Amino acid sequence: MHERFARSAWFRRDRFGMFIHWGAYAVPARGEWVQSVERIGIEDYQRHVDAFRPDSFDPGVWADAAVAAGMKYAVLTAKHHDGFCLFDSQLTDYSTTHTGFGRDVVAEFLDAFRTRGIRVGLYYSLVDWHHPDYPASGDPYHPSRDDPAVRGRDQIFDRYLEYLHGQVRELCTNYGTLDLLWFDFSYGAMRADAWRARELFEMVRDLQPGVLIDNRLEASGTDKGSIVTDHPTPFSGDFASPEQIIPTEGIRTPSGEPVPWEACITLNNNWGYNAFDTAWKPAELIVRKLVECVSKGGNLLLNVGPDARGRIPQPSLDILSAVGGWLSDNGESVYGAGPSDLPKPEWGRYTRRVDDGDREVVYAHVLEGQVGPLALVAFDRDDIEGIRLVADGSDLRIADGWISEGSPGLTLVPFGPEAGHTYPLPDPVDTVLAITLRRHS
Ligand code: GLC
């Protein structure tokens, strides 16, 4: 098994994390790509950088929201594509510690989340729209790509690479143990060797031996890089990072080795705060998508975009607490759980876990109301030691009597007292049954 599998044990157990996109783009409030989309030059963008003086920034409040949601790790944008840093860097003044805001957001974030027992990661953008040596003209995304003034500008990309490597060194040196590093992203010729990825990986592994690293030094949210091949490069990363999509069948290499992965998903349609985007995903959908990820061997990194005052939007907080409510009842089917090798049942999904007593437990996530008892098609009733409704711990019987006589060989489970009863589901979002299997000697 690939070493990334051992390294990612905590990650594959924790399953659910918080992504935090925050920076000066919260001020224009039109998403974190606003500078590129609207081709805002550095001088004009400065207005937003100067105005970014959040009076309600309290990462303890963010961390409490993550705890309430049942999230086990969190990843903050230390620097996004606009190049504005949320940490103190010797290599630039373009950071929150040098503006009127005057605080090291990264340090405060790490402290607040660690204190609450949440693992911590940092996102670092490989792309940089502020550094003078990052290519502007000819680049598909740079805000000044069409500005004639930058054409022919004397640029030395190696100087940018020194800066990038230097800042990553700072993050890996000045902030204690990091659990995860999330580089973003590669495109066109800007990938792998262009970033001096091998050297960067060696430095990071040297400074932070246990840290997990994503796959985007050679990939993006859509392409996956060599991590999904049988011959990954040394800088292919520890997990794949599909963006705004959940892979149809999880991720494996051609020879069948499972690849750790994490789907990153927004709560509305933006990463950075967008005051105009009210397309919030309902909590029910988030619960079901989290379960879908786990059932396919993956994680969910769910995003929040705090506003220019530092507050996570209320609709996001409401969704997070509803998801957390479901998880506090049903978390054992998610944390430490993964795919089962049973075919997907027509009424929902299965996850699977080995419990503390070393017994195999299959979790039936029932998403669709039933007429009559639930059919556990994949199970022989003799293999089942017991079935429990996870939310309240009550024991469920396997149906006997007239209804099962009509379907010999089918394992039927009613939720009600009568053999034929099941509708309505105890939890319309996802009713979870723990099916403990008998030990075969
Ligand atoms: C992207 C985007 C970005 C976002 C991210 C999250 O590639 O450029 O704005 O931070 O991925 O996955």
XYZ file of C-alpha atoms and ligand atoms in Angstrom, residues 19 21 32-33 77 80-81 123 129 182 184-185 216 220-221 241-244 264 271-272, ligand 1:
34
model
C -12.666 25.205 4.234
C -11.883 31.362 2.114
C -12.522 35.539 -4.540
C -11.994 35.738 -8.306
C -6.540 30.470 2.836
C -5.283 33.298 -2.268
C -4.717 34.166 -5.938
C -4.276 26.753 1.687
C -1.708 38.243 -9.106
C -3.446 22.734 0.297
C -3.810 25.696 -5.517
C -3.531 25.250 -8.540
C -2.550 20.442 -7.072
C -6.412 21.434 -10.448
C -9.965 20.857 -9.289
C -9.111 17.230 -4.575
C -12.158 17.100 -6.864
C -13.846 20.493 -6.806
C -17.617 21.066 -6.800
C -14.333 20.535 -1.792
C -15.737 30.314 -2.099
C -15.034 33.868 -1.034
C -9.889 26.912 -7.298
C -10.199 28.328 -7.364
C -10.505 28.877 -6.110
C -10.814 28.069 -4.924
C -10.438 26.675 -5.034
C -11.028 25.730 -4.061
O -9.137 26.368 -8.168
O -9.340 29.048 -8.164
O -10.846 30.179 -6.052
O -9.990 28.517 -3.923
O -10.042 26.173 -6.169
O -10.942 24.431 -4.433
